[in-house]
Structures are given as structure tokens and as C-alpha cells.
Coordinates of C-alpha atoms in Angstrom, one line a residue:
M46 CA 0.0 0.0 0.2
V47 CA 3.0 2.3 0.6
R48 CA 4.6 3.0 -2.8
R49 CA 7.7 4.3 -2.1
S50 CA 9.6 1.5 -0.3
T51 CA 12.6 3.0 1.2
P52 CA 13.0 7.0 2.1
P53 CA 15.3 9.2 -0.2
N54 CA 18.6 10.4 0.7
N55 CA 17.7 12.1 4.1
A56 CA 20.5 11.1 5.9
P57 CA 21.7 14.5 7.0
A58 CA 18.2 15.3 8.8
L59 CA 17.9 12.1 10.3
T60 CA 21.4 12.4 11.6
A61 CA 21.0 15.4 13.2
L62 CA 17.5 14.3 14.9
I63 CA 19.4 11.3 16.1
D64 CA 21.5 13.7 17.9
H65 CA 18.6 14.7 19.9
W66 CA 17.4 11.4 20.7
R67 CA 17.0 10.3 24.4
P68 CA 17.3 6.5 25.5
E69 CA 16.0 7.3 28.7
T70 CA 12.7 8.4 27.6
H71 CA 12.3 7.2 24.1
S72 CA 11.8 10.5 22.8
F73 CA 13.9 13.6 20.9
H74 CA 14.8 16.2 23.1
L75 CA 14.3 19.7 21.6
R76 CA 14.1 23.1 22.9
I77 CA 10.2 22.7 22.6
G78 CA 10.3 19.8 24.7
E79 CA 9.6 16.0 24.0
M80 CA 8.4 14.4 20.9
T81 CA 8.4 10.6 19.6
V82 CA 7.2 8.3 17.0
T83 CA 4.2 6.8 18.8
L84 CA 2.0 4.1 17.8
Q85 CA -0.3 6.1 16.2
D86 CA 2.2 7.1 13.7
I87 CA 3.0 3.6 12.9
A88 CA -0.4 2.8 12.5
M89 CA -1.1 6.0 10.1
I90 CA 1.9 5.5 8.0
T91 CA 1.9 1.6 7.7
S92 CA -1.4 0.6 8.7
L93 CA 0.4 -2.3 10.4
P94 CA -2.0 -3.8 13.2
I95 CA -1.2 -2.9 16.6
D96 CA -3.7 -5.3 18.2
G97 CA -2.8 -9.2 18.3
N98 CA 0.0 -11.4 20.1
P99 CA 3.5 -9.5 20.7
L100 CA 6.0 -10.6 18.0
C101 CA 8.1 -12.8 20.6
M102 CA 9.4 -16.3 19.7
S103 CA 12.1 -18.9 19.9
T104 CA 15.1 -17.2 17.6
D105 CA 16.8 -20.6 17.4
S106 CA 18.6 -20.9 13.9
D107 CA 19.5 -24.5 14.2
G108 CA 18.1 -26.6 11.6
S109 CA 17.1 -23.2 9.5
S110 CA 18.2 -24.4 6.4
A111 CA 16.3 -27.5 6.6
Q112 CA 12.9 -25.5 7.3
M113 CA 13.8 -22.9 4.9
N114 CA 14.1 -25.7 2.0
A115 CA 10.6 -26.8 3.1
L116 CA 9.1 -23.3 3.2
I117 CA 10.4 -22.3 0.1
G118 CA 12.0 -25.2 -1.7
M119 CA 15.8 -23.8 -1.8
V120 CA 18.5 -22.5 0.5
P121 CA 21.2 -19.8 -0.3
P122 CA 24.9 -21.6 -0.7
E123 CA 27.0 -21.7 2.4
P124 CA 29.3 -18.4 2.7
R125 CA 32.8 -18.9 2.3
E126 CA 34.8 -19.8 5.1
P127 CA 36.7 -17.0 6.6
P128 CA 40.2 -17.4 8.2
A129 CA 40.3 -18.4 11.5
E130 CA 41.2 -14.9 13.3
D131 CA 38.1 -13.4 11.3
K132 CA 35.4 -15.7 12.1
K133 CA 34.0 -13.4 14.8
K134 CA 33.9 -10.4 12.6
E135 CA 32.7 -12.3 9.3
R136 CA 29.7 -14.0 11.1
V137 CA 26.7 -14.0 9.0
V138 CA 23.3 -14.1 10.5
A139 CA 21.0 -17.1 9.7
G140 CA 19.0 -16.1 6.4
A141 CA 19.7 -15.3 2.8
P142 CA 21.4 -12.5 1.0
F143 CA 18.8 -10.2 -0.5
A144 CA 20.6 -10.4 -4.0
W145 CA 19.9 -14.2 -3.6
I146 CA 16.3 -13.7 -3.0
T147 CA 16.1 -11.5 -5.9
E148 CA 18.3 -13.6 -8.1
H149 CA 15.7 -16.9 -7.4
F150 CA 12.3 -15.0 -6.5
G151 CA 12.6 -11.8 -8.4
T152 CA 9.6 -12.7 -10.7
C153 CA 6.8 -15.2 -9.9
P154 CA 6.5 -17.7 -13.2
Q155 CA 3.1 -17.0 -15.3
E156 CA 2.3 -20.3 -15.5
A157 CA 2.8 -20.9 -11.7
N158 CA 0.2 -23.2 -9.6
E159 CA -1.5 -21.9 -6.5
D160 CA 1.3 -23.4 -4.2
T161 CA 4.2 -22.1 -6.3
A162 CA 2.4 -18.5 -6.1
K163 CA 2.2 -18.8 -2.4
T164 CA 5.8 -19.5 -1.8
Y165 CA 6.9 -16.6 -4.2
A166 CA 4.4 -14.4 -1.8
H167 CA 5.9 -15.6 1.0
V168 CA 9.6 -14.6 0.1
Y169 CA 8.2 -11.4 -1.2
M170 CA 6.9 -10.7 2.2
W171 CA 10.3 -11.8 4.1
Y172 CA 12.0 -9.5 1.7
V173 CA 10.1 -6.3 2.3
I174 CA 9.7 -6.6 6.1
S175 CA 13.6 -7.1 6.4
R176 CA 14.5 -4.3 4.5
T177 CA 11.5 -1.9 5.7
M178 CA 10.2 -2.7 9.1
F179 CA 13.1 -4.6 10.6
A180 CA 16.1 -3.3 8.4
D181 CA 19.3 -4.0 10.2
G182 CA 21.6 -1.1 8.6
T183 CA 23.7 -3.3 6.6
G184 CA 21.4 -3.9 3.7
K185 CA 22.8 -7.6 2.8
N186 CA 21.0 -10.3 4.4
A187 CA 17.0 -11.1 5.3
P188 CA 17.4 -12.9 8.7
W189 CA 15.9 -16.3 9.0
M190 CA 13.4 -15.2 11.9
W191 CA 11.7 -12.7 9.9
L192 CA 10.5 -15.8 7.6
K193 CA 10.1 -17.9 10.6
A194 CA 7.2 -15.4 12.0
L195 CA 5.7 -15.3 8.6
T196 CA 5.2 -19.3 8.7
F197 CA 2.8 -18.3 12.0
F198 CA -0.3 -16.7 10.1
D199 CA -2.7 -17.7 12.9
S200 CA -0.6 -16.3 15.5
K201 CA -1.6 -12.8 14.2
W202 CA 1.2 -10.8 15.5
S203 CA 1.0 -7.2 16.5
W204 CA 3.3 -6.0 13.9
G205 CA 3.0 -2.3 14.6
S206 CA 4.2 -2.5 18.3
A207 CA 7.0 -5.0 16.9
T208 CA 8.1 -2.2 14.3
L209 CA 8.0 0.4 17.0
A210 CA 9.9 -1.5 19.5
Y211 CA 12.5 -2.4 16.8
L212 CA 12.9 1.2 15.9
Y213 CA 13.0 2.6 19.4
R214 CA 16.1 -0.1 20.1
Q215 CA 17.7 0.9 16.5
L216 CA 17.7 4.9 17.7
D217 CA 18.8 3.9 21.1
K218 CA 22.0 2.1 19.7
A219 CA 22.4 4.9 16.9
C220 CA 22.8 7.8 19.2
C221 CA 25.6 6.2 21.3
R222 CA 27.4 5.1 18.0
S223 CA 30.4 7.4 17.5
S224 CA 29.7 6.0 13.4
G225 CA 28.1 3.7 11.7
G226 CA 24.3 3.4 10.2
I227 CA 20.8 2.8 11.8
G228 CA 18.5 0.3 11.0
G229 CA 14.6 0.1 11.8
C230 CA 11.8 1.5 9.8
L231 CA 13.5 4.6 8.4
L232 CA 10.5 5.2 6.2
A233 CA 8.4 5.8 9.2
L234 CA 10.9 8.1 10.7
S235 CA 11.4 10.1 7.6
I236 CA 7.6 10.8 7.0
W237 CA 7.1 11.6 11.0
S238 CA 9.7 13.8 11.0
W239 CA 8.6 15.5 7.6
E240 CA 5.3 15.6 8.9
H241 CA 6.0 17.3 12.4
L242 CA 9.0 19.3 11.9
P243 CA 10.0 21.9 8.7
V244 CA 13.7 20.8 9.7
G245 CA 14.7 18.8 6.3
Q246 CA 11.4 18.7 5.0
P247 CA 11.4 18.1 1.3
K248 CA 9.2 19.4 -1.0
T249 CA 6.1 17.4 -2.5
M250 CA 5.6 17.2 -6.2
K251 CA 2.2 16.3 -7.8
Y252 CA 1.1 12.6 -8.5
E253 CA -1.0 10.1 -10.1
D254 CA -4.3 9.3 -8.6
W255 CA -4.1 5.9 -6.7
D256 CA -5.7 3.2 -8.3
N257 CA -6.9 0.9 -5.7
K258 CA -8.3 -1.8 -8.3
G259 CA -11.8 -1.4 -6.6
D260 CA -10.4 -2.8 -3.3
P261 CA -10.8 -0.6 -0.4
L262 CA -8.0 -2.5 1.2
R263 CA -5.8 -1.3 -1.3
L264 CA -6.0 2.2 -0.5
P265 CA -2.9 4.2 0.3
T266 CA -1.6 4.9 3.7
W267 CA -0.6 8.7 5.0
A268 CA 2.6 7.7 3.6
Y269 CA 1.6 8.2 -0.2
K270 CA 1.3 12.3 0.6
W271 CA 5.3 12.0 0.2
D272 CA 5.3 9.4 -2.6
V273 CA 7.1 12.0 -4.9
L274 CA 9.5 14.4 -3.8
N275 CA 11.9 16.7 -5.0
E276 CA 15.1 15.5 -3.4
T277 CA 18.1 17.7 -2.5
T278 CA 21.6 17.3 -3.9
D279 CA 23.3 19.6 -1.5
D280 CA 26.6 19.0 0.6
P281 CA 25.6 16.2 3.3
S282 CA 28.1 17.6 5.9
V283 CA 26.8 21.3 5.0
M284 CA 23.4 20.2 5.5
Y285 CA 23.5 18.0 8.6
K286 CA 25.0 21.1 10.6
L287 CA 22.1 23.3 9.1
Y288 CA 19.8 21.0 10.3
K289 CA 21.4 20.2 13.8
S290 CA 21.3 24.2 14.0
E291 CA 17.6 24.6 12.8
L292 CA 16.6 21.8 15.5
D293 CA 18.4 23.4 18.3
V294 CA 16.4 26.9 18.0
I295 CA 12.9 25.3 16.8
T296 CA 9.9 27.1 18.3
P297 CA 6.5 25.3 19.4
E298 CA 4.8 27.5 16.6
K299 CA 6.9 25.7 13.8
V300 CA 5.8 22.1 14.8
E301 CA 2.9 21.0 13.5
W302 CA 1.5 18.5 16.6
E303 CA -1.4 17.1 15.0
P304 CA -0.6 16.4 11.1
Y305 CA -3.6 14.0 10.7
G306 CA -6.1 16.5 11.5
K307 CA -8.5 17.1 14.2
G308 CA -12.2 16.1 15.0
E309 CA -14.1 14.9 12.1
S310 CA -11.4 15.9 9.9
F311 CA -9.1 13.3 11.4
G312 CA -7.7 10.8 9.0
N313 CA -9.0 12.8 5.8
P314 CA -6.3 14.2 3.9
R315 CA -7.3 16.4 0.9
E316 CA -5.3 14.7 -1.7
F317 CA -6.6 11.1 -1.4
R318 CA -8.6 8.5 0.5
L319 CA -7.3 7.3 3.2
N320 CA -6.9 3.3 4.0
L321 CA -9.2 2.2 6.7
M322 CA -6.7 -0.1 8.2
C323 CA -4.9 2.9 9.4
T324 CA -7.2 3.8 12.1
R325 CA -8.7 0.4 13.0
D326 CA -6.5 0.5 16.5
K327 CA -7.0 4.0 17.4
D328 CA -8.2 3.1 20.4
L329 CA -4.9 1.3 21.5
W330 CA -2.9 4.5 20.5
H331 CA -2.6 5.9 24.1
M332 CA -1.4 2.7 25.6
R333 CA 1.4 2.9 28.1
C334 CA 2.8 -0.9 27.7
P335 CA 5.8 -2.8 26.6
L336 CA 6.6 -2.9 23.0
I337 CA 8.2 -6.0 22.1
C338 CA 10.0 -7.6 19.2
N339 CA 11.9 -10.6 20.2
W340 CA 15.0 -9.7 22.4
A341 CA 14.0 -6.0 22.0
V342 CA 11.6 -4.6 25.0
E343 CA 10.7 -0.7 24.8
L344 CA 8.2 1.0 26.6
H345 CA 5.5 3.1 24.9
L346 CA 5.4 6.5 26.6
P347 CA 2.6 8.5 25.2
H348 CA 1.7 10.6 28.4
R349 CA 5.2 12.2 27.7
V350 CA 4.0 13.6 24.3
L351 CA 0.3 14.3 24.8
R352 CA 0.4 17.6 22.4
Q353 CA 1.2 15.4 19.7
F354 CA -2.5 13.9 20.8
G355 CA -4.1 17.3 20.8
L356 CA -4.1 17.0 24.8
F357 CA -2.2 19.4 27.4
Q358 CA 1.1 18.5 28.0
P359 CA 1.9 18.5 32.0
H360 CA 5.4 19.5 32.8
P361 CA 7.5 17.8 33.8
P362 CA 5.3 14.8 32.9
E363 CA 4.8 11.6 35.1
W364 CA 8.2 9.9 35.2
E365 CA 8.5 6.1 34.1
Y366 CA 11.2 3.6 35.4
M367 CA 12.9 2.2 32.4
D368 CA 14.6 -0.9 33.2
K369 CA 18.4 -0.5 32.1
L370 CA 18.7 -4.5 32.2
L371 CA 16.6 -4.4 29.1
H372 CA 18.8 -2.5 27.1
V373 CA 21.8 -4.9 28.0
L374 CA 20.0 -7.9 25.8
D375 CA 21.3 -8.1 22.6
R376 CA 20.5 -10.9 20.1
K377 CA 24.3 -11.1 19.4
K378 CA 25.4 -10.9 22.9
Q379 CA 23.0 -13.2 24.6
R380 CA 23.1 -16.0 21.6
K381 CA 22.3 -18.6 24.4
I382 CA 19.0 -17.2 24.9
K383 CA 16.8 -18.5 22.4
D384 CA 12.9 -18.7 23.5
W385 CA 12.1 -15.0 23.9
D386 CA 8.6 -15.6 24.4
E387 CA 9.3 -17.4 27.9
H388 CA 12.4 -14.9 28.6
H389 CA 10.2 -11.8 28.5
R390 CA 7.0 -13.8 30.0
K391 CA 6.1 -10.8 32.0
Y392 CA 5.9 -8.3 29.4
V393 CA 4.2 -10.3 27.4
V394 CA 1.3 -10.6 29.7
Q395 CA 1.5 -6.5 30.4
F396 CA 0.7 -6.0 26.7
A397 CA -2.0 -8.1 26.4
L398 CA -3.5 -6.6 29.6
S399 CA -2.7 -3.2 28.2
V400 CA -4.7 -4.0 25.0
E401 CA -7.6 -5.3 27.1
Q402 CA -8.0 -2.3 29.4
A403 CA -7.4 0.0 26.1
R404 CA -10.4 -1.7 24.5
D405 CA -12.7 -1.6 27.7
G406 CA -12.0 1.8 27.9
K407 CA -10.0 2.3 31.2

């Protein structure tokens, strides 16, 4: 439903924004106060479901090749064995290179039967979520765990909360690095920034009307507003310094606190019809709950950014304890932990309780 699969070259603006990220509150600390990407933004921009089971499962990759072969009919060749002294540096996550997926599953045969078409659809979804929702910053491989998650269609994962948890964790890591890239759903982060802040905001250009093929479920998300852009070609280092300075002096009047509209106009962009899937879970947007994506557990704290919901923001906002031990957990460092659904049982239960209370209007 989102035509643009990757954001344009927005690195200077995103880097300047990340410099203002605060892991202890999961928000951008600006002169105007705190702002952050919330479940509302994820829903409006991606239409991913928030209701459902937390994406928390076993990430054990033992036997992944055999399981992958059973699911999609083939596996990529084993990577070349690196020298002994470089084994740690060259360790490859279980999965498949994007180049290999494109080569073997780039085009579904015209004469494909139903089972073959389902296999290609399976691989396509694996490819897409590995490059957008759960991008790891390297852009090389599709991890096995995301294909494994797609095998359990009856699990009804909360893809929206998992995407936000993964983005928070990637932002936490990025703001603490002296160099290196960032992963997570940068499409959502870019559009959130463009909608709320004038800093680094590209110019939108006229685009053709969206053809939903007569299916309302194929209508676009809020991201369609930014489908065609006039991208800048200025020197990134110069633009980074400019964007950082602008963020340091931004005033509340320059911020669009409620970009999706107010009251009856909410969720009704003038340019096109919005997909109803974007607002199906709106009664869950204010949840104070744990966000879970396997090893990553982060807290959703909408009470710290109430102005983004059109509400009065007390100052200082109520403090919420952030368990530092959760940030110590890392898939690479804690490889012995496989069953994350058991390890994070407390937070899985908390998420389910939060959903239940929100649905009941508490």
C-alpha cells in the first residue's frame, strides 16, 4: 500500500534528529520539549496492526536451512569459510542475502500453480519486512527469524508494536555510536519527521491518482502524501550542520503537533482517500505498554508527548522507570537465549493486559 519502499536520501536530517534522541525516555529532546514516534504514527504511516500477539518467539536458528528448504524449496549456498582469526567479524546471521532472493524469486512464473504463487508471496513478504520494518543497517541479508515469523499466520502478530520496538532500539544504539548506520523502519521515521518538523522537509510534487483496483483494502496510507519528492543534492555535511542548528532553535509555533487532522477531519487528507486499516486500532494509540520485538523490549510512553494527541502536556511529565537491564539484552551478545517468549513472559502478559484495558476504555 505504500508505494515508496525506501525513503529518499534523508541522511543529514535523520542524523541531526538522532543527535537529539534520548534512550531514557524514547523521545527526541528538543527546545520545544519532547516528541517521539508513537503507535499512532506507525498505524497511520504503515497501516500495520497494533492489536494481536507480541512478536516474541524462539529465534533458534538450528536447522534453519532444512526448514527454509521445506518452506520455500531452496536455500542459499553456504558462505565462504573465513580465516580463523576473522570468524567473529565475518559471522553471518542465519537467513539469505537479498541479492540471492532477488535472483531466485524476483519474478513469479506466469504458469505458476497456487502453491508456487504462495511461496513467491511468502518470500516477497520476507524480503519486504527485512528491508523496511526490521532493516538492520547493513542492507545485505534477510534474517531467518522474519521468515519464521511469517510461517505462523494464525499467530496474528502485533506487527505495528514490534516495528516501533525495533525502531526505538535502533535509535538507542545509533545515538550512542560514534559512527555507523542505523536500522529500523526509516520510512516511518522520515515521514514522522516531515509531518511534524520543518527541518529537512522535502518538497512534495504532484502525483497521479492512486488506483486501488476497486478494493478499499488497497487504498494508500498516510505515507502516500510523500510519494513523489523533489530530493536535495546539497553537500550532506553542510546540510547536517544546518539541520542541527535549526533543531536547536525550533519553536513550538513551527511544529505541526497534529498532522493527521483534528475532530471530524482526522484521517481525511485532501489529496486522497485513506486506507481504513490505518485507524482500525485507534483506541490502542494511548496505551502505556511494553513494545516487544523478540529480544527488544521498549516502553511506549504517550503521556510524555500528549501535545501530539491534541492534549495538554503537564510539565514535567510523570516519570516512568526504564529497566536498564532490558537494554543490556542483545541478540548477538546473549546468543544462549533462544526462547524470548518465555524470557519476556512478564512483558507479554503486560502487553495483553494493556490491550484489554484500552479496549474496555480504561
